PDB file of C-alpha atoms in Angstrom:
ATOM      1  CA  MET A   1       6.016 -22.083 -15.721  1.00 94.00           C
ATOM      2  CA  ARG A   2       9.331 -20.745 -14.388  1.00 97.00           C
ATOM      3  CA  VAL A   3       9.026 -17.467 -12.502  1.00 98.00           C
ATOM      4  CA  LEU A   4      11.701 -15.130 -11.149  1.00 98.00           C
ATOM      5  CA  VAL A   5      10.480 -12.922  -8.278  1.00 98.00           C
ATOM      6  CA  THR A   6      12.789 -10.046  -7.421  1.00 97.00           C
ATOM      7  CA  GLY A   7      12.560  -8.791  -3.863  1.00 97.00           C
ATOM      8  CA  GLY A   8      11.515 -12.332  -3.017  1.00 97.00           C
ATOM      9  CA  ALA A   9      12.681 -12.099   0.595  1.00 96.00           C
ATOM     10  CA  GLY A  10      10.688  -8.941   1.194  1.00 95.00           C
ATOM     11  CA  PHE A  11       7.159  -8.093   2.217  1.00 95.00           C
ATOM     12  CA  ILE A  12       5.110  -8.472  -0.953  1.00 97.00           C
ATOM     13  CA  GLY A  13       7.576 -10.661  -2.885  1.00 97.00           C
ATOM     14  CA  SER A  14       7.640 -13.390  -0.251  1.00 98.00           C
ATOM     15  CA  HIS A  15       3.834 -13.566  -0.197  1.00 98.00           C
ATOM     16  CA  ILE A  16       3.763 -13.830  -3.995  1.00 98.00           C
ATOM     17  CA  ILE A  17       6.253 -16.701  -3.882  1.00 98.00           C
ATOM     18  CA  GLU A  18       4.167 -18.591  -1.327  1.00 98.00           C
ATOM     19  CA  ARG A  19       1.106 -18.345  -3.557  1.00 98.00           C
ATOM     20  CA  LEU A  20       3.008 -19.378  -6.691  1.00 98.00           C
ATOM     21  CA  ILE A  21       4.556 -22.393  -4.951  1.00 98.00           C
ATOM     22  CA  ALA A  22       1.101 -23.449  -3.770  1.00 98.00           C
ATOM     23  CA  LEU A  23      -0.122 -23.214  -7.374  1.00 98.00           C
ATOM     24  CA  GLY A  24       2.682 -25.442  -8.633  1.00 97.00           C
ATOM     25  CA  TYR A  25       4.963 -22.874 -10.285  1.00 98.00           C
ATOM     26  CA  SER A  26       8.737 -23.246 -10.347  1.00 97.00           C
ATOM     27  CA  VAL A  27       9.935 -20.146  -8.490  1.00 98.00           C
ATOM     28  CA  THR A  28      13.275 -18.456  -7.912  1.00 96.00           C
ATOM     29  CA  ALA A  29      13.647 -15.580  -5.460  1.00 97.00           C
ATOM     30  CA  LEU A  30      16.234 -12.871  -6.077  1.00 96.00           C
ATOM     31  CA  ASP A  31      17.061 -10.475  -3.230  1.00 96.00           C
ATOM     32  CA  ASN A  32      20.088  -8.589  -1.903  1.00 94.00           C
ATOM     33  CA  LEU A  33      18.779  -8.961   1.686  1.00 94.00           C
ATOM     34  CA  SER A  34      19.212  -5.258   2.407  1.00 90.00           C
ATOM     35  CA  SER A  35      15.742  -5.301   3.918  1.00 88.00           C
ATOM     36  CA  GLY A  36      14.386  -8.760   3.069  1.00 91.00           C
ATOM     37  CA  ARG A  37      14.929 -11.788   5.298  1.00 92.00           C
ATOM     38  CA  THR A  38      15.795 -15.320   4.243  1.00 94.00           C
ATOM     39  CA  GLU A  39      13.232 -16.745   6.660  1.00 95.00           C
ATOM     40  CA  ASN A  40      10.532 -15.098   4.545  1.00 95.00           C
ATOM     41  CA  ILE A  41      11.434 -17.229   1.512  1.00 96.00           C
ATOM     42  CA  HIS A  42       9.431 -20.390   0.962  1.00 96.00           C
ATOM     43  CA  PRO A  43      11.724 -23.440   1.362  1.00 96.00           C
ATOM     44  CA  SER A  44      10.647 -24.818  -2.014  1.00 97.00           C
ATOM     45  CA  ALA A  45      11.852 -21.718  -3.871  1.00 97.00           C
ATOM     46  CA  ASP A  46      15.373 -21.369  -5.245  1.00 95.00           C
ATOM     47  CA  PHE A  47      17.252 -18.345  -3.960  1.00 95.00           C
ATOM     48  CA  ILE A  48      19.787 -16.039  -5.599  1.00 94.00           C
ATOM     49  CA  GLN A  49      21.387 -13.412  -3.385  1.00 93.00           C
ATOM     50  CA  ALA A  50      22.193 -10.557  -5.732  1.00 92.00           C
ATOM     51  CA  ASP A  51      21.581  -6.842  -6.244  1.00 93.00           C
ATOM     52  CA  ILE A  52      19.565  -5.747  -9.271  1.00 93.00           C
ATOM     53  CA  THR A  53      21.831  -2.723  -9.691  1.00 93.00           C
ATOM     54  CA  GLU A  54      24.995  -4.805 -10.205  1.00 90.00           C
ATOM     55  CA  PRO A  55      26.362  -4.393 -13.759  1.00 86.00           C
ATOM     56  CA  HIS A  56      27.042  -8.125 -14.031  1.00 82.00           C
ATOM     57  CA  LEU A  57      23.551  -9.166 -12.912  1.00 80.00           C
ATOM     58  CA  PRO A  58      22.158  -9.963 -16.400  1.00 75.00           C
ATOM     59  CA  ARG A  59      25.219 -12.066 -17.178  1.00 75.00           C
ATOM     60  CA  ALA A  60      24.912 -13.924 -13.880  1.00 75.00           C
ATOM     61  CA  LEU A  61      21.313 -14.842 -14.708  1.00 85.00           C
ATOM     62  CA  LEU A  62      21.959 -16.011 -18.263  1.00 80.00           C
ATOM     63  CA  ALA A  63      22.543 -19.562 -17.065  1.00 83.00           C
ATOM     64  CA  ARG A  64      18.941 -19.623 -15.851  1.00 88.00           C
ATOM     65  CA  LYS A  65      15.815 -19.419 -17.966  1.00 91.00           C
ATOM     66  CA  PHE A  66      12.517 -17.954 -16.832  1.00 96.00           C
ATOM     67  CA  ASP A  67       9.183 -17.493 -18.547  1.00 96.00           C
ATOM     68  CA  VAL A  68       8.104 -14.565 -16.367  1.00 97.00           C
ATOM     69  CA  ILE A  69       9.775 -11.955 -14.190  1.00 97.00           C
ATOM     70  CA  VAL A  70       7.704 -10.517 -11.344  1.00 98.00           C
ATOM     71  CA  HIS A  71       9.690  -7.437 -10.355  1.00 98.00           C
ATOM     72  CA  GLN A  72       9.005  -6.404  -6.748  1.00 98.00           C
ATOM     73  CA  ALA A  73      12.498  -5.293  -5.667  1.00 96.00           C
ATOM     74  CA  ALA A  74      12.650  -1.545  -5.090  1.00 94.00           C
ATOM     75  CA  GLN A  75      13.739   1.357  -2.968  1.00 92.00           C
ATOM     76  CA  VAL A  76      10.364   2.110  -1.370  1.00 88.00           C
ATOM     77  CA  SER A  77      10.996   4.912   1.131  1.00 87.00           C
ATOM     78  CA  VAL A  78       9.790   8.336   0.011  1.00 88.00           C
ATOM     79  CA  LEU A  79      11.927   9.999   2.683  1.00 86.00           C
ATOM     80  CA  ARG A  80      15.063   8.186   1.583  1.00 90.00           C
ATOM     81  CA  SER A  81      14.360   9.122  -2.017  1.00 92.00           C
ATOM     82  CA  VAL A  82      14.227  12.781  -0.991  1.00 92.00           C
ATOM     83  CA  ASP A  83      17.487  12.458   0.962  1.00 93.00           C
ATOM     84  CA  ASP A  84      19.279  10.376  -1.671  1.00 95.00           C
ATOM     85  CA  PRO A  85      17.570  10.644  -5.071  1.00 95.00           C
ATOM     86  CA  LEU A  86      20.579   9.161  -6.896  1.00 97.00           C
ATOM     87  CA  PHE A  87      20.352   5.937  -4.905  1.00 95.00           C
ATOM     88  CA  ASP A  88      16.612   5.826  -5.476  1.00 96.00           C
ATOM     89  CA  ALA A  89      17.061   6.184  -9.244  1.00 97.00           C
ATOM     90  CA  GLN A  90      19.843   3.592  -9.263  1.00 96.00           C
ATOM     91  CA  VAL A  91      17.593   0.977  -7.677  1.00 96.00           C
ATOM     92  CA  ASN A  92      14.211   1.763  -9.175  1.00 97.00           C
ATOM     93  CA  LEU A  93      15.185   2.838 -12.673  1.00 96.00           C
ATOM     94  CA  VAL A  94      18.639   1.396 -13.418  1.00 96.00           C
ATOM     95  CA  GLY A  95      17.818  -1.853 -11.613  1.00 96.00           C
ATOM     96  CA  THR A  96      14.682  -2.273 -13.697  1.00 96.00           C
ATOM     97  CA  ALA A  97      16.635  -1.526 -16.882  1.00 94.00           C
ATOM     98  CA  ARG A  98      19.195  -4.214 -16.022  1.00 93.00           C
ATOM     99  CA  LEU A  99      16.459  -6.790 -15.506  1.00 93.00           C
ATOM    100  CA  LEU A 100      14.912  -5.850 -18.835  1.00 92.00           C
ATOM    101  CA  GLU A 101      18.287  -6.252 -20.509  1.00 89.00           C
ATOM    102  CA  TYR A 102      18.439  -9.768 -19.110  1.00 91.00           C
ATOM    103  CA  ALA A 103      14.849 -10.447 -20.188  1.00 91.00           C
ATOM    104  CA  ARG A 104      15.586  -9.361 -23.769  1.00 86.00           C
ATOM    105  CA  HIS A 105      18.367 -11.917 -24.162  1.00 85.00           C
ATOM    106  CA  SER A 106      16.972 -14.852 -22.257  1.00 89.00           C
ATOM    107  CA  GLY A 107      13.559 -15.514 -23.740  1.00 88.00           C
ATOM    108  CA  VAL A 108      11.431 -14.036 -20.957  1.00 93.00           C
ATOM    109  CA  LYS A 109       7.900 -13.778 -22.291  1.00 93.00           C
ATOM    110  CA  ARG A 110       6.269 -11.551 -19.679  1.00 96.00           C
ATOM    111  CA  PHE A 111       7.435  -8.884 -17.227  1.00 97.00           C
ATOM    112  CA  VAL A 112       5.182  -7.874 -14.304  1.00 98.00           C
ATOM    113  CA  PHE A 113       6.276  -4.618 -12.667  1.00 98.00           C
ATOM    114  CA  ALA A 114       5.281  -3.296  -9.238  1.00 98.00           C
ATOM    115  CA  SER A 115       4.657   0.420  -9.627  1.00 98.00           C
ATOM    116  CA  SER A 116       2.907   2.811  -7.270  1.00 96.00           C
ATOM    117  CA  ALA A 117      -0.090   5.098  -6.947  1.00 94.00           C
ATOM    118  CA  ALA A 118       2.489   7.747  -6.040  1.00 93.00           C
ATOM    119  CA  VAL A 119       2.988   8.421  -9.768  1.00 96.00           C
ATOM    120  CA  TYR A 120      -0.339  10.307  -9.782  1.00 96.00           C
ATOM    121  CA  GLY A 121       0.663  12.812  -7.106  1.00 92.00           C
ATOM    122  CA  ASN A 122      -2.110  14.996  -5.693  1.00 88.00           C
ATOM    123  CA  LEU A 123      -5.078  14.674  -8.016  1.00 84.00           C
ATOM    124  CA  ASN A 124      -8.478  15.883  -6.893  1.00 75.00           C
ATOM    125  CA  LEU A 125     -10.072  13.086  -8.918  1.00 74.00           C
ATOM    126  CA  PRO A 126     -10.901  10.285  -6.515  1.00 79.00           C
ATOM    127  CA  PRO A 127     -10.965   7.532  -7.466  1.00 93.00           C
ATOM    128  CA  ILE A 128      -8.048   7.892  -9.888  1.00 96.00           C
ATOM    129  CA  ALA A 129      -8.134   5.916 -13.160  1.00 97.00           C
ATOM    130  CA  GLU A 130      -5.100   4.798 -15.144  1.00 97.00           C
ATOM    131  CA  ASP A 131      -5.535   7.495 -17.787  1.00 96.00           C
ATOM    132  CA  ALA A 132      -5.367  10.308 -15.217  1.00 96.00           C
ATOM    133  CA  PRO A 133      -2.436  12.746 -15.461  1.00 95.00           C
ATOM    134  CA  THR A 134       0.730  11.758 -13.635  1.00 95.00           C
ATOM    135  CA  ASN A 135       2.397  14.286 -11.328  1.00 93.00           C
ATOM    136  CA  PRO A 136       5.030  12.601  -9.130  1.00 94.00           C
ATOM    137  CA  LEU A 137       5.874  14.602  -6.008  1.00 92.00           C
ATOM    138  CA  SER A 138       8.980  12.742  -4.854  1.00 93.00           C
ATOM    139  CA  PRO A 139      12.069  11.147  -6.391  1.00 94.00           C
ATOM    140  CA  TYR A 140      10.545   7.779  -5.474  1.00 95.00           C
ATOM    141  CA  ALA A 141       7.429   8.515  -7.510  1.00 95.00           C
ATOM    142  CA  MET A 142       9.524   9.917 -10.360  1.00 97.00           C
ATOM    143  CA  SER A 143      11.720   6.816 -10.510  1.00 97.00           C
ATOM    144  CA  LYS A 144       8.684   4.547 -10.596  1.00 97.00           C
ATOM    145  CA  LEU A 145       7.135   6.549 -13.424  1.00 97.00           C
ATOM    146  CA  ALA A 146      10.434   6.615 -15.345  1.00 97.00           C
ATOM    147  CA  ALA A 147      10.708   2.834 -14.981  1.00 97.00           C
ATOM    148  CA  GLU A 148       7.161   2.504 -16.338  1.00 97.00           C
ATOM    149  CA  GLN A 149       8.099   4.574 -19.384  1.00 95.00           C
ATOM    150  CA  HIS A 150      11.197   2.453 -19.916  1.00 94.00           C
ATOM    151  CA  LEU A 151       9.042  -0.668 -19.815  1.00 94.00           C
ATOM    152  CA  ARG A 152       6.576   0.772 -22.308  1.00 91.00           C
ATOM    153  CA  GLN A 153       9.413   1.505 -24.723  1.00 87.00           C
ATOM    154  CA  PHE A 154      10.582  -2.099 -24.452  1.00 80.00           C
ATOM    155  CA  SER A 155       7.079  -3.372 -25.084  1.00 81.00           C
ATOM    156  CA  GLN A 156       7.050  -1.529 -28.433  1.00 79.00           C
ATOM    157  CA  THR A 157      10.345  -2.930 -29.699  1.00 72.00           C
ATOM    158  CA  ASP A 158      10.609  -6.390 -28.119  1.00 69.00           C
ATOM    159  CA  GLU A 159       8.334  -9.387 -27.817  1.00 82.00           C
ATOM    160  CA  ILE A 160       8.051  -9.133 -24.040  1.00 92.00           C
ATOM    161  CA  GLN A 161       4.556  -8.592 -22.702  1.00 95.00           C
ATOM    162  CA  ILE A 162       4.570  -5.879 -20.036  1.00 96.00           C
ATOM    163  CA  VAL A 163       2.082  -5.634 -17.171  1.00 98.00           C
ATOM    164  CA  ILE A 164       2.422  -2.648 -14.847  1.00 98.00           C
ATOM    165  CA  LEU A 165       0.587  -2.807 -11.534  1.00 98.00           C
ATOM    166  CA  ARG A 166       0.171   0.499  -9.740  1.00 98.00           C
ATOM    167  CA  TYR A 167      -0.267  -0.441  -6.095  1.00 97.00           C
ATOM    168  CA  ALA A 168      -2.328   1.549  -3.645  1.00 96.00           C
ATOM    169  CA  ASN A 169      -1.148   1.418   0.003  1.00 94.00           C
ATOM    170  CA  VAL A 170      -0.365  -2.235   0.564  1.00 95.00           C
ATOM    171  CA  TYR A 171      -0.315  -3.564   4.136  1.00 96.00           C
ATOM    172  CA  GLY A 172      -0.154  -6.898   5.913  1.00 96.00           C
ATOM    173  CA  PRO A 173       2.121  -9.368   7.733  1.00 95.00           C
ATOM    174  CA  ARG A 174       5.906  -8.948   7.270  1.00 93.00           C
ATOM    175  CA  GLN A 175       5.596  -5.304   6.301  1.00 90.00           C
ATOM    176  CA  SER A 176       8.258  -2.808   7.313  1.00 77.00           C
ATOM    177  CA  ALA A 177       7.303   0.515   8.847  1.00 64.00           C
ATOM    178  CA  HIS A 178       9.289   2.231   6.098  1.00 57.00           C
ATOM    179  CA  GLY A 179       7.999   3.111   2.663  1.00 51.00           C
ATOM    180  CA  GLU A 180       4.919   4.518   1.051  1.00 49.00           C
ATOM    181  CA  ALA A 181       2.378   2.363   2.888  1.00 50.00           C
ATOM    182  CA  GLY A 182       4.067   1.842   6.252  1.00 82.00           C
ATOM    183  CA  VAL A 183       1.594   3.778   8.408  1.00 90.00           C
ATOM    184  CA  ILE A 184      -0.352   0.677   9.477  1.00 94.00           C
ATOM    185  CA  CYS A 185       2.818  -1.176  10.396  1.00 92.00           C
ATOM    186  CA  ALA A 186       4.178   1.906  12.196  1.00 90.00           C
ATOM    187  CA  PHE A 187       0.921   2.313  14.131  1.00 94.00           C
ATOM    188  CA  MET A 188       0.974  -1.312  15.226  1.00 94.00           C
ATOM    189  CA  HIS A 189       4.570  -1.124  16.432  1.00 90.00           C
ATOM    190  CA  GLN A 190       3.644   1.987  18.415  1.00 91.00           C
ATOM    191  CA  MET A 191       0.688   0.098  19.882  1.00 93.00           C
ATOM    192  CA  LEU A 192       2.966  -2.738  20.929  1.00 92.00           C
ATOM    193  CA  ASP A 193       5.327  -0.237  22.551  1.00 90.00           C
ATOM    194  CA  GLY A 194       2.463   1.426  24.376  1.00 90.00           C
ATOM    195  CA  GLU A 195       2.973   4.757  22.646  1.00 90.00           C
ATOM    196  CA  PRO A 196       0.375   7.233  21.350  1.00 92.00           C
ATOM    197  CA  LEU A 197       0.130   6.856  17.595  1.00 94.00           C
ATOM    198  CA  LEU A 198       2.087   9.423  15.579  1.00 93.00           C
ATOM    199  CA  ILE A 199       0.326  11.150  12.685  1.00 94.00           C
ATOM    200  CA  HIS A 200       2.256  13.245  10.175  1.00 92.00           C
ATOM    201  CA  GLY A 201       0.121  16.184   9.086  1.00 91.00           C
ATOM    202  CA  ASP A 202      -3.445  16.769  10.259  1.00 93.00           C
ATOM    203  CA  GLY A 203      -4.606  13.188   9.679  1.00 92.00           C
ATOM    204  CA  ARG A 204      -7.227  14.168   7.136  1.00 93.00           C
ATOM    205  CA  GLN A 205      -5.134  12.829   4.266  1.00 91.00           C
ATOM    206  CA  THR A 206      -6.671   9.726   2.745  1.00 92.00           C
ATOM    207  CA  ARG A 207      -5.241   6.455   1.513  1.00 93.00           C
ATOM    208  CA  ASP A 208      -6.519   3.394  -0.309  1.00 96.00           C
ATOM    209  CA  PHE A 209      -5.402   0.493   1.890  1.00 97.00           C
ATOM    210  CA  VAL A 210      -5.242  -2.853   0.076  1.00 97.00           C
ATOM    211  CA  TYR A 211      -4.348  -6.092   1.852  1.00 98.00           C
ATOM    212  CA  VAL A 212      -1.293  -7.999   0.669  1.00 98.00           C
ATOM    213  CA  ASP A 213      -3.197 -11.180  -0.226  1.00 98.00           C
ATOM    214  CA  ASP A 214      -5.294  -9.191  -2.700  1.00 98.00           C
ATOM    215  CA  VAL A 215      -2.127  -7.723  -4.228  1.00 98.00           C
ATOM    216  CA  VAL A 216      -0.713 -11.245  -4.549  1.00 98.00           C
ATOM    217  CA  ALA A 217      -3.862 -12.318  -6.396  1.00 98.00           C
ATOM    218  CA  ALA A 218      -3.408  -9.443  -8.857  1.00 98.00           C
ATOM    219  CA  ASN A 219       0.174 -10.530  -9.576  1.00 98.00           C
ATOM    220  CA  VAL A 220      -0.846 -14.150 -10.105  1.00 98.00           C
ATOM    221  CA  LEU A 221      -3.476 -13.094 -12.633  1.00 98.00           C
ATOM    222  CA  ALA A 222      -1.047 -10.707 -14.349  1.00 98.00           C
ATOM    223  CA  LEU A 223       1.593 -13.380 -15.021  1.00 97.00           C
ATOM    224  CA  LYS A 224      -0.773 -15.668 -16.910  1.00 96.00           C
ATOM    225  CA  PRO A 225      -0.082 -15.828 -20.660  1.00 94.00           C
ATOM    226  CA  ASP A 226      -3.618 -14.764 -21.616  1.00 95.00           C
ATOM    227  CA  ALA A 227      -3.681 -11.719 -19.308  1.00 97.00           C
ATOM    228  CA  PRO A 228      -3.820  -8.549 -21.451  1.00 97.00           C
ATOM    229  CA  PRO A 229      -0.663  -6.429 -21.087  1.00 96.00           C
ATOM    230  CA  GLY A 230      -1.162  -2.893 -19.832  1.00 96.00           C
ATOM    231  CA  VAL A 231      -1.223  -0.604 -16.826  1.00 98.00           C
ATOM    232  CA  TYR A 232      -3.580  -1.480 -13.977  1.00 98.00           C
ATOM    233  CA  ASN A 233      -4.413   0.076 -10.640  1.00 98.00           C
ATOM    234  CA  VAL A 234      -4.439  -2.329  -7.692  1.00 98.00           C
ATOM    235  CA  GLY A 235      -6.588  -0.798  -4.981  1.00 98.00           C
ATOM    236  CA  THR A 236      -9.941  -1.040  -3.262  1.00 97.00           C
ATOM    237  CA  GLY A 237     -11.407   2.236  -4.541  1.00 96.00           C
ATOM    238  CA  ARG A 238     -12.288   3.153  -0.935  1.00 96.00           C
ATOM    239  CA  PRO A 239     -10.575   6.104   0.800  1.00 94.00           C
ATOM    240  CA  THR A 240      -9.660   5.960   4.486  1.00 95.00           C
ATOM    241  CA  SER A 241      -8.280   8.948   6.341  1.00 95.00           C
ATOM    242  CA  ILE A 242      -5.394   8.504   8.760  1.00 94.00           C
ATOM    243  CA  LEU A 243      -7.662   9.765  11.537  1.00 94.00           C
ATOM    244  CA  GLU A 244     -10.225   7.093  10.629  1.00 95.00           C
ATOM    245  CA  LEU A 245      -7.475   4.485  10.710  1.00 95.00           C
ATOM    246  CA  HIS A 246      -6.404   5.741  14.149  1.00 95.00           C
ATOM    247  CA  GLN A 247      -9.954   5.481  15.460  1.00 93.00           C
ATOM    248  CA  THR A 248     -10.366   1.974  14.017  1.00 94.00           C
ATOM    249  CA  LEU A 249      -7.260   0.777  15.820  1.00 93.00           C
ATOM    250  CA  ILE A 250      -7.470   2.761  19.058  1.00 90.00           C
ATOM    251  CA  GLY A 251     -10.974   4.138  19.452  1.00 87.00           C
ATOM    252  CA  PRO A 252     -12.110   7.723  20.051  1.00 83.00           C
ATOM    253  CA  GLU A 253     -10.911   8.065  23.647  1.00 81.00           C
ATOM    254  CA  LEU A 254      -7.160   8.366  23.018  1.00 87.00           C
ATOM    255  CA  SER A 255      -5.630  11.222  21.086  1.00 89.00           C
ATOM    256  CA  PRO A 256      -2.737  10.767  18.641  1.00 93.00           C
ATOM    257  CA  ARG A 257       0.517  12.687  18.567  1.00 93.00           C
ATOM    258  CA  TYR A 258       1.059  14.991  15.611  1.00 94.00           C
ATOM    259  CA  ALA A 259       4.150  15.828  13.605  1.00 94.00           C
ATOM    260  CA  PRO A 260       4.687  17.991  10.515  1.00 93.00           C
ATOM    261  CA  SER A 261       3.904  16.567   7.085  1.00 89.00           C
ATOM    262  CA  ARG A 262       6.856  14.924   5.364  1.00 84.00           C
ATOM    263  CA  PRO A 263       8.385  15.953   2.050  1.00 81.00           C
ATOM    264  CA  GLY A 264       6.831  14.092  -0.864  1.00 75.00           C
ATOM    265  CA  ASP A 265       3.724  12.976   1.014  1.00 80.00           C
ATOM    266  CA  VAL A 266       0.533  12.813  -1.063  1.00 83.00           C
ATOM    267  CA  LEU A 267      -2.629  14.307   0.436  1.00 86.00           C
ATOM    268  CA  HIS A 268      -5.240  12.025  -1.135  1.00 89.00           C
ATOM    269  CA  SER A 269      -4.903   8.752  -3.017  1.00 90.00           C
ATOM    270  CA  THR A 270      -7.745   6.415  -3.980  1.00 95.00           C
ATOM    271  CA  LEU A 271      -7.556   4.193  -7.051  1.00 97.00           C
ATOM    272  CA  ASP A 272     -10.223   3.228  -9.559  1.00 97.00           C
ATOM    273  CA  ASN A 273      -9.918  -0.543 -10.085  1.00 98.00           C
ATOM    274  CA  THR A 274     -12.421  -0.862 -12.935  1.00 98.00           C
ATOM    275  CA  ALA A 275      -9.754  -1.683 -15.549  1.00 98.00           C
ATOM    276  CA  ILE A 276      -8.156  -4.575 -13.678  1.00 98.00           C
ATOM    277  CA  GLN A 277     -11.554  -6.011 -12.793  1.00 98.00           C
ATOM    278  CA  SER A 278     -12.560  -5.960 -16.456  1.00 98.00           C
ATOM    279  CA  ALA A 279      -9.271  -7.189 -17.962  1.00 98.00           C
ATOM    280  CA  LEU A 280      -8.004  -9.643 -15.357  1.00 98.00           C
ATOM    281  CA  GLY A 281     -11.104 -10.477 -13.336  1.00 98.00           C
ATOM    282  CA  TRP A 282      -9.475  -9.167 -10.155  1.00 98.00           C
ATOM    283  CA  ALA A 283     -11.303  -7.640  -7.234  1.00 97.00           C
ATOM    284  CA  PRO A 284     -10.240  -7.076  -3.618  1.00 98.00           C
ATOM    285  CA  ILE A 285     -11.879  -9.493  -1.213  1.00 98.00           C
ATOM    286  CA  VAL A 286     -10.272  -8.690   2.156  1.00 98.00           C
ATOM    287  CA  SER A 287     -12.002  -5.839   3.992  1.00 96.00           C
ATOM    288  CA  LEU A 288      -9.979  -3.273   5.903  1.00 96.00           C
ATOM    289  CA  ALA A 289     -11.329  -4.567   9.222  1.00 95.00           C
ATOM    290  CA  GLU A 290     -10.362  -8.161   8.394  1.00 96.00           C
ATOM    291  CA  GLY A 291      -6.979  -7.133   6.983  1.00 97.00           C
ATOM    292  CA  LEU A 292      -6.163  -5.085  10.079  1.00 96.00           C
ATOM    293  CA  ALA A 293      -7.156  -7.995  12.306  1.00 96.00           C
ATOM    294  CA  ARG A 294      -4.858 -10.400  10.426  1.00 96.00           C
ATOM    295  CA  THR A 295      -2.023  -7.901  10.448  1.00 96.00           C
ATOM    296  CA  TRP A 296      -2.405  -7.149  14.154  1.00 95.00           C
ATOM    297  CA  ARG A 297      -2.389 -10.847  15.043  1.00 95.00           C
ATOM    298  CA  TYR A 298       0.853 -11.253  13.100  1.00 94.00           C
ATOM    299  CA  PHE A 299       2.634  -8.346  14.808  1.00 92.00           C
ATOM    300  CA  PHE A 300       1.206  -9.208  18.224  1.00 92.00           C
ATOM    301  CA  ARG A 301       2.493 -12.788  17.995  1.00 90.00           C
ATOM    302  CA  SER A 302       5.789 -11.718  16.433  1.00 85.00           C
ATOM    303  CA  ASN A 303       6.369  -9.484  19.431  1.00 77.00           C
ATOM    304  CA  GLY A 304       7.380 -12.593  21.356  1.00 67.00           C
ATOM    305  CA  SER A 305       5.017 -12.384  24.300  1.00 44.00           C
ATOM    306  CA  THR A 306       1.324 -12.337  25.080  1.00 48.00           C
ATOM    307  CA  SER A 307       1.560  -8.912  26.683  1.00 45.00           C
ATOM    308  CA  ALA A 308       3.587  -6.014  25.347  1.00 41.00           C
ATOM    309  CA  ALA A 309       5.324  -3.429  27.459  1.00 38.00           C
ATOM    310  CA  THR A 310       2.984  -0.415  27.607  1.00 34.00           C
ATOM    311  CA  PRO A 311       4.735   2.403  29.499  1.00 29.00           C
ATOM    312  CA  VAL A 312       2.418   5.089  28.100  1.00 32.00           C
ATOM    313  CA  LEU A 313      -0.832   3.471  27.030  1.00 30.00           C
ATOM    314  CA  THR A 314      -2.656   0.322  27.997  1.00 33.00           C
ATOM    315  CA  ALA A 315      -5.887   0.785  26.044  1.00 38.00           C
ATOM    316  CA  PRO A 316      -4.630  -0.116  22.555  1.00 40.00           C
ATOM    317  CA  LEU A 317      -3.702  -3.686  23.398  1.00 37.00           C
ATOM    318  CA  LYS A 318      -6.847  -4.223  25.414  1.00 39.00           C
ATOM    319  CA  ALA A 319      -9.052  -2.777  22.718  1.00 41.00           C
ATOM    320  CA  ALA A 320      -7.228  -4.489  19.888  1.00 42.00           C
ATOM    321  CA  SER A 321      -6.237  -7.826  21.352  1.00 41.00           C
ATOM    322  CA  PRO A 322      -5.980 -10.620  18.750  1.00 39.00           C
ATOM    323  CA  GLY A 323      -9.428 -11.894  19.618  1.00 39.00           C
ATOM    324  CA  ARG A 324     -11.221  -8.562  19.454  1.00 40.00           C
ATOM    325  CA  LEU A 325      -9.837  -6.385  16.675  1.00 46.00           C
TER     326      LEU A 325
END
């Protein structure tokens, strides 16, 4: 099977490509490298450097044929979407539409789209199922929901099978501190710098943290020809407050810094994963403790030394050294 992975040099896309290569798929990565890095791309994958918003993109791809598109490329920062909603819509909505235009004319059989739990907004219905009302609170969330609706329209008129995966807060190695789920990455960079961890809001807001390997597994299942098309949540179903996350990483002795809540932030988000378990046989297998340990080891080693500069704090690295977290 020939698979095109957009955002293939980025956080989630590069992990998906690694898994697909290991499974024997023929994979091409497409990325504009605005945030992705070429070193993230598996050497056995083909690479196209291009922007999904370019008007000529579908034409440029017509020489290549793919069975499946796994669309991970996106503008993922809520704050940037608030500051520049036109850019956000150009990437997340127009970029998706251009890929669909290519898919319509090139024989693509299946389109797997990375959406977000942000489309639900603040619902006091934890855990949130796929049929819950949508109430996006930011341009980012609105553009993701609009792209979903565009995909659904295509699925009614074309023979492309559409699978929409609404991610909870994905974390893991290679993640950027920016975007909807960047708090774990941001915390770990602050730990490496010896800084008190910065919490926006009161810290009681909750998130559903899902490790990147589990998200990769969901994408692999979704691209299979016998996987039922539809909309699926990809989360653990377990809420974790930001204060709980702080205590897990640092312990109770050290207090965080606090800053005001940010525009577009959701208070509570936990996803019901019953539908994807039933339809695709997916379930998360990496616990938060294990996922944090793997992620910390990655950032600790990527820091380039065995001891980080800690001008403010020394406890975080001692308490969360690679062998003890």
